[in-house]
Short mmCIF file of C-alpha atoms and ligand atoms in Angstrom, two decimals:
data_model
loop_
_atom_site.label_atom_id
_atom_site.label_comp_id
_atom_site.label_asym_id
_atom_site.label_seq_id
_atom_site.Cartn_x
_atom_site.Cartn_y
_atom_site.Cartn_z
CA MET A 1 210.17 103.11 7.08
CA LYS A 2 206.84 105.15 7.60
CA ASN A 3 205.78 105.76 11.22
CA PHE A 4 204.97 103.16 12.54
CA LEU A 5 204.32 101.15 16.29
CA CYS A 6 202.41 98.12 17.73
CA GLY A 7 200.29 98.49 20.68
CA SER A 8 198.70 96.14 22.96
CA GLY A 9 195.68 96.63 26.01
CA TRP A 10 195.26 93.50 28.20
CA LYS A 11 191.89 94.79 29.04
CA MET A 12 190.95 92.95 32.32
CA TYR A 13 192.64 89.63 31.56
CA LEU A 14 195.78 89.19 33.92
CA THR A 15 197.07 89.84 37.13
CA CYS A 16 200.56 90.95 38.91
CA ASP A 17 202.35 87.59 38.46
CA GLU A 18 200.64 87.13 35.28
CA THR A 19 201.77 90.42 33.62
CA VAL A 20 205.10 90.22 34.84
CA ASP A 21 205.74 86.72 32.96
CA ARG A 22 204.04 88.04 29.78
CA LEU A 23 205.75 91.14 30.18
CA LYS A 24 209.52 89.14 30.26
CA LYS A 25 208.34 86.74 27.96
CA LEU A 26 207.71 89.66 25.30
CA GLN A 27 210.99 91.43 26.01
CA ASP A 28 213.16 87.95 25.97
CA ASN A 29 211.26 87.57 22.38
CA LEU A 30 212.28 91.31 20.88
CA LYS A 31 215.43 91.25 22.64
CA ASP A 32 217.47 94.14 21.34
CA PHE A 33 214.53 94.93 18.61
CA LYS A 34 214.63 98.76 18.08
CA ASP A 35 212.59 99.62 14.98
CA PHE A 36 209.58 101.00 16.37
CA LYS A 37 208.06 101.53 19.61
CA VAL A 38 205.66 98.67 21.59
CA VAL A 39 203.57 99.71 23.87
CA VAL A 40 201.75 97.55 26.16
CA PHE A 41 198.68 98.48 28.27
CA PRO A 42 198.48 96.42 31.35
CA SER A 43 195.45 96.79 34.16
CA PHE A 44 196.33 99.42 36.94
CA THR A 45 196.84 97.03 39.22
CA ALA A 46 199.93 95.59 37.60
CA LEU A 47 201.29 98.86 36.39
CA ALA A 48 203.90 99.07 39.16
CA ASP A 49 204.87 95.74 38.73
CA ALA A 50 205.13 95.75 34.91
CA ASN A 51 207.20 98.86 35.30
CA LYS A 52 210.22 97.33 37.52
CA ASN A 53 210.57 94.32 34.65
CA LEU A 54 211.35 96.86 32.10
CA SER A 55 214.45 96.07 30.96
CA SER A 56 216.63 99.16 30.20
CA ASN A 57 216.38 100.39 26.48
CA SER A 58 213.40 98.10 26.27
CA CYS A 59 211.50 98.58 23.13
CA VAL A 60 208.30 98.16 25.20
CA HIS A 61 206.49 101.12 26.97
CA ILE A 62 203.70 100.71 29.14
CA GLY A 63 200.64 103.13 29.54
CA GLY A 64 197.38 103.15 31.55
CA GLN A 65 193.96 101.78 30.22
CA ASP A 66 192.26 105.02 31.11
CA MET A 67 192.62 108.02 33.04
CA PHE A 68 190.38 110.77 34.88
CA TRP A 69 189.88 114.29 33.77
CA GLU A 70 191.08 115.96 36.68
CA LYS A 71 194.51 115.93 38.47
CA GLU A 72 192.90 115.14 41.74
CA GLY A 73 190.07 115.33 44.02
CA ALA A 74 187.55 113.09 45.60
CA TYR A 75 186.95 111.15 42.63
CA THR A 76 186.44 107.25 44.32
CA GLY A 77 187.77 104.94 41.73
CA GLU A 78 189.10 107.21 39.52
CA ILE A 79 193.02 107.44 38.33
CA SER A 80 195.06 110.33 37.61
CA ALA A 81 197.64 111.35 34.94
CA ARG A 82 200.05 111.84 37.81
CA MET A 83 199.56 108.32 39.36
CA LEU A 84 200.25 106.71 35.76
CA LEU A 85 203.24 108.70 35.22
CA ASP A 86 204.29 107.46 39.17
CA VAL A 87 204.09 104.15 38.16
CA GLY A 88 206.51 104.62 34.99
CA CYS A 89 203.49 105.14 32.44
CA GLU A 90 204.32 106.75 28.98
CA TYR A 91 200.84 106.18 27.54
CA VAL A 92 197.22 106.58 28.23
CA GLU A 93 194.13 105.13 26.27
CA ILE A 94 191.31 107.38 26.44
CA ASN A 95 187.72 106.89 24.81
CA HIS A 96 188.15 103.07 24.16
CA GLN A 97 185.08 101.42 22.92
CA GLU A 98 184.31 98.97 25.73
CA ARG A 99 184.27 102.61 28.19
CA ARG A 100 182.11 103.87 25.79
CA ARG A 101 179.73 100.79 25.89
CA PHE A 102 179.61 99.60 29.25
CA LEU A 103 180.39 102.82 30.94
CA HIS A 104 178.43 104.71 28.57
CA GLU A 105 181.26 107.56 28.44
CA THR A 106 180.79 110.19 25.95
CA ASP A 107 182.99 112.32 23.41
CA GLU A 108 182.50 115.58 25.81
CA MET A 109 184.33 113.31 28.59
CA ALA A 110 187.15 111.69 26.68
CA ASN A 111 187.64 115.46 25.45
CA LYS A 112 188.16 116.21 29.04
CA LYS A 113 190.62 113.13 29.33
CA LEU A 114 192.25 113.95 26.31
CA LYS A 115 193.03 117.60 27.68
CA CYS A 116 194.18 116.04 30.90
CA ALA A 117 196.34 113.75 29.38
CA LEU A 118 197.89 116.56 27.11
CA SER A 119 199.04 118.66 29.78
CA THR A 120 201.00 116.37 30.86
CA SER A 121 204.28 114.15 29.30
CA LEU A 122 201.54 111.15 28.21
CA VAL A 123 201.45 110.55 25.16
CA PRO A 124 197.73 109.95 24.25
CA PHE A 125 196.04 106.63 22.42
CA LEU A 126 193.07 107.90 21.18
CA CYS A 127 190.41 105.67 20.27
CA VAL A 128 187.94 106.56 17.31
CA GLY A 129 185.40 104.23 15.19
CA GLU A 130 181.98 103.36 14.54
CA GLU A 131 179.70 100.91 16.18
CA LYS A 132 178.15 99.34 12.90
CA LYS A 133 180.19 98.99 9.60
CA GLU A 134 178.60 101.55 7.03
CA ASP A 135 179.16 103.26 3.81
CA ALA A 136 182.26 105.42 3.41
CA ALA A 137 180.07 108.44 3.33
CA SER A 138 178.26 108.03 6.52
CA VAL A 139 181.69 106.82 8.39
CA LYS A 140 183.00 110.13 7.14
CA ASN A 141 180.22 111.56 8.22
CA PHE A 142 180.35 109.68 12.16
CA LEU A 143 183.93 110.41 12.09
CA SER A 144 184.14 113.41 11.08
CA HIS A 145 181.62 114.84 13.69
CA GLN A 146 183.04 112.43 16.57
CA ILE A 147 187.07 113.67 16.21
CA LYS A 148 185.88 117.30 15.77
CA ASN A 149 184.26 116.89 19.27
CA LEU A 150 187.19 114.67 20.38
CA LEU A 151 189.77 117.09 19.81
CA SER A 152 187.35 120.70 20.83
CA GLY A 153 189.90 123.23 21.98
CA ILE A 154 193.21 121.22 21.49
CA GLU A 155 195.93 123.32 19.77
CA LYS A 156 198.28 121.74 17.11
CA LYS A 157 201.43 121.36 19.24
CA ASP A 158 198.92 118.79 21.57
CA ALA A 159 197.57 117.74 18.73
CA GLN A 160 200.92 116.07 17.08
CA ARG A 161 201.43 114.34 20.07
CA ILE A 162 198.33 112.11 19.69
CA VAL A 163 198.23 108.42 18.49
CA PHE A 164 194.98 108.18 16.81
CA ALA A 165 193.72 104.37 17.20
CA TYR A 166 191.33 103.25 14.43
CA GLU A 167 188.69 100.92 16.20
CA PRO A 168 185.15 100.24 14.91
CA MET A 169 183.16 98.60 17.48
CA TRP A 170 181.87 96.25 14.84
CA ALA A 171 185.65 94.71 14.47
CA ILE A 172 186.47 95.00 18.20
CA GLY A 173 187.05 90.70 19.28
CA LYS A 174 186.01 89.34 15.34
CA TYR A 175 188.94 88.02 14.54
CA GLU A 176 187.90 87.13 10.84
CA ALA A 177 186.54 90.43 10.27
CA THR A 178 189.54 92.62 9.00
CA ASP A 179 188.23 94.21 5.48
CA PRO A 180 192.07 95.87 4.29
CA LYS A 181 189.95 97.88 1.76
CA TYR A 182 187.66 99.10 4.36
CA ILE A 183 190.22 99.89 6.78
CA GLN A 184 192.11 102.04 4.29
CA THR A 185 189.57 103.73 3.39
CA THR A 186 188.66 105.09 6.67
CA HIS A 187 192.17 105.69 7.77
CA LYS A 188 192.41 108.27 4.61
CA ILE A 189 189.40 109.63 6.15
CA ILE A 190 190.21 109.87 9.23
CA ARG A 191 194.20 111.79 8.32
CA ASP A 192 192.13 113.55 6.01
CA ILE A 193 189.92 115.09 9.12
CA ILE A 194 192.73 115.79 11.17
CA ALA A 195 194.34 117.89 7.65
CA GLU A 196 191.11 119.50 7.85
CA LEU A 197 191.53 120.65 11.45
CA TYR A 198 195.13 121.15 11.71
CA ASP A 199 197.53 121.12 8.91
CA GLN A 200 198.63 118.39 5.83
CA THR A 201 201.66 118.02 7.43
CA LEU A 202 200.42 117.52 11.01
CA ALA A 203 198.03 114.93 9.08
CA ASP A 204 200.95 113.11 7.18
CA ASN A 205 203.14 112.71 10.35
CA ALA A 206 200.07 111.56 12.52
CA TYR A 207 200.29 107.97 13.81
CA ILE A 208 196.59 106.19 12.79
CA ILE A 209 196.99 102.97 14.00
CA TYR A 210 194.32 100.34 13.49
CA GLY A 211 192.73 97.78 16.17
CA GLY A 212 190.00 95.37 16.23
CA GLY A 213 189.88 91.60 14.92
CA VAL A 214 193.81 92.01 13.89
CA ASN A 215 194.69 87.99 13.62
CA HIS A 216 197.71 86.19 13.26
CA GLU A 217 197.23 84.64 9.69
CA THR A 218 196.10 88.48 7.98
CA PHE A 219 197.88 91.30 9.83
CA LEU A 220 200.55 92.00 7.10
CA ASP A 221 197.83 92.71 4.80
CA LEU A 222 197.10 95.64 7.39
CA VAL A 223 200.74 96.49 7.72
CA ALA A 224 201.04 97.05 3.88
CA LEU A 225 198.19 99.81 4.14
CA PRO A 226 199.59 103.03 3.20
CA ASP A 227 197.53 104.79 5.67
CA VAL A 228 197.88 102.11 8.51
CA ASN A 229 200.51 103.35 11.11
CA GLY A 230 200.39 100.60 13.29
CA LEU A 231 198.62 97.79 14.99
CA PHE A 232 196.37 97.61 18.23
CA THR A 233 195.84 94.11 19.33
CA THR A 234 194.76 92.24 22.16
CA GLY A 235 193.80 89.02 20.71
CA CYS A 236 197.43 89.07 18.99
CA GLY A 237 198.95 90.77 21.66
CA ILE A 238 197.97 89.19 25.22
CA VAL A 239 200.12 86.49 23.73
CA PRO A 240 203.94 86.92 24.19
CA ASP A 241 205.08 84.37 21.33
CA VAL A 242 202.29 85.76 19.24
CA PHE A 243 202.94 89.54 19.65
CA ALA A 244 206.92 89.33 19.29
CA ASP A 245 206.18 87.40 16.10
CA VAL A 246 203.65 90.15 14.59
CA ILE A 247 206.16 92.77 15.56
CA LEU A 248 209.31 91.14 14.03
CA ARG A 249 207.41 90.30 10.72
CA SER A 250 206.07 93.95 10.79
CA ALA A 251 209.24 95.10 11.31
CA GLU A 252 210.80 93.09 8.41
CA TYR A 253 208.18 93.43 5.70
CA LEU A 254 208.42 97.53 6.40
CA ARG A 255 212.50 97.33 6.36
CA ASN A 256 211.82 95.08 2.66
CA GLN A 257 209.33 97.86 1.58
CA GLU A 258 212.36 100.62 1.50
O1 LIG B 301 190.19 96.60 21.85
C1 LIG B 301 191.05 96.20 20.78
C2 LIG B 301 192.38 96.99 21.53
O2 LIG B 301 191.79 98.12 22.26
C3 LIG B 301 191.19 95.24 20.35
O3 LIG B 301 190.50 93.98 20.61
P1 LIG B 301 190.97 92.54 19.95
O4 LIG B 301 192.55 92.03 19.42
O5 LIG B 301 190.53 91.66 20.76
O6 LIG B 301 189.82 92.49 18.49
#
């Protein structure tokens, strides 16, 4: 089976009780599932409770939706890597489009967060992607510039731990918008940029997952794409029955390809 995982950012939707309830349902639906990792990103306030409700040997892991780039200090409202690790996080989202759009976060800030995350055991989901749908040459230009900025000063041994989440802003929350041909082209562009920055082996082994408008009717068209190593979905991921169905059917599809 190719490298694959499914992630879901639960954004700013659920209280602690709602998070725990959905996490329990998700785990019940997935029972002994082991084919690949499933990562859920609840709100900060629900992480500790979420962690307490992860069953032993669960395929479900948790992560923080963001973190700050300093280890500790007078940074009101921010969350450190150590705090995420303290409540059982193994993953952290960095550079999500909504943080760029609403909080004006930049490549430079994301680069600092990425370096800080990689100095710990956290695995970053590094979001990349353009704002507007463009032709392949323009997207390549944009992504090349963005990924170089984001990975500036990051060594190969650390880069190989990153999960790259291609999430174009124009596709997020637009459930009719997935365009498999465009997505495959872009994932290949991202893999080529990684190969250019590091080497082909690292690029071939990199997880490059897709997020933005993944929908329950067409997700298998994305799973089938050679350079797609997973799905990152809020729309399908926040409903446990739907998310479990996406995960189980993706695994079945991938097993049948072997
Ligand atoms: O932003 C996303 C995951 O981080 C994707 O959101 P949607 O699934 O709502 O498009």
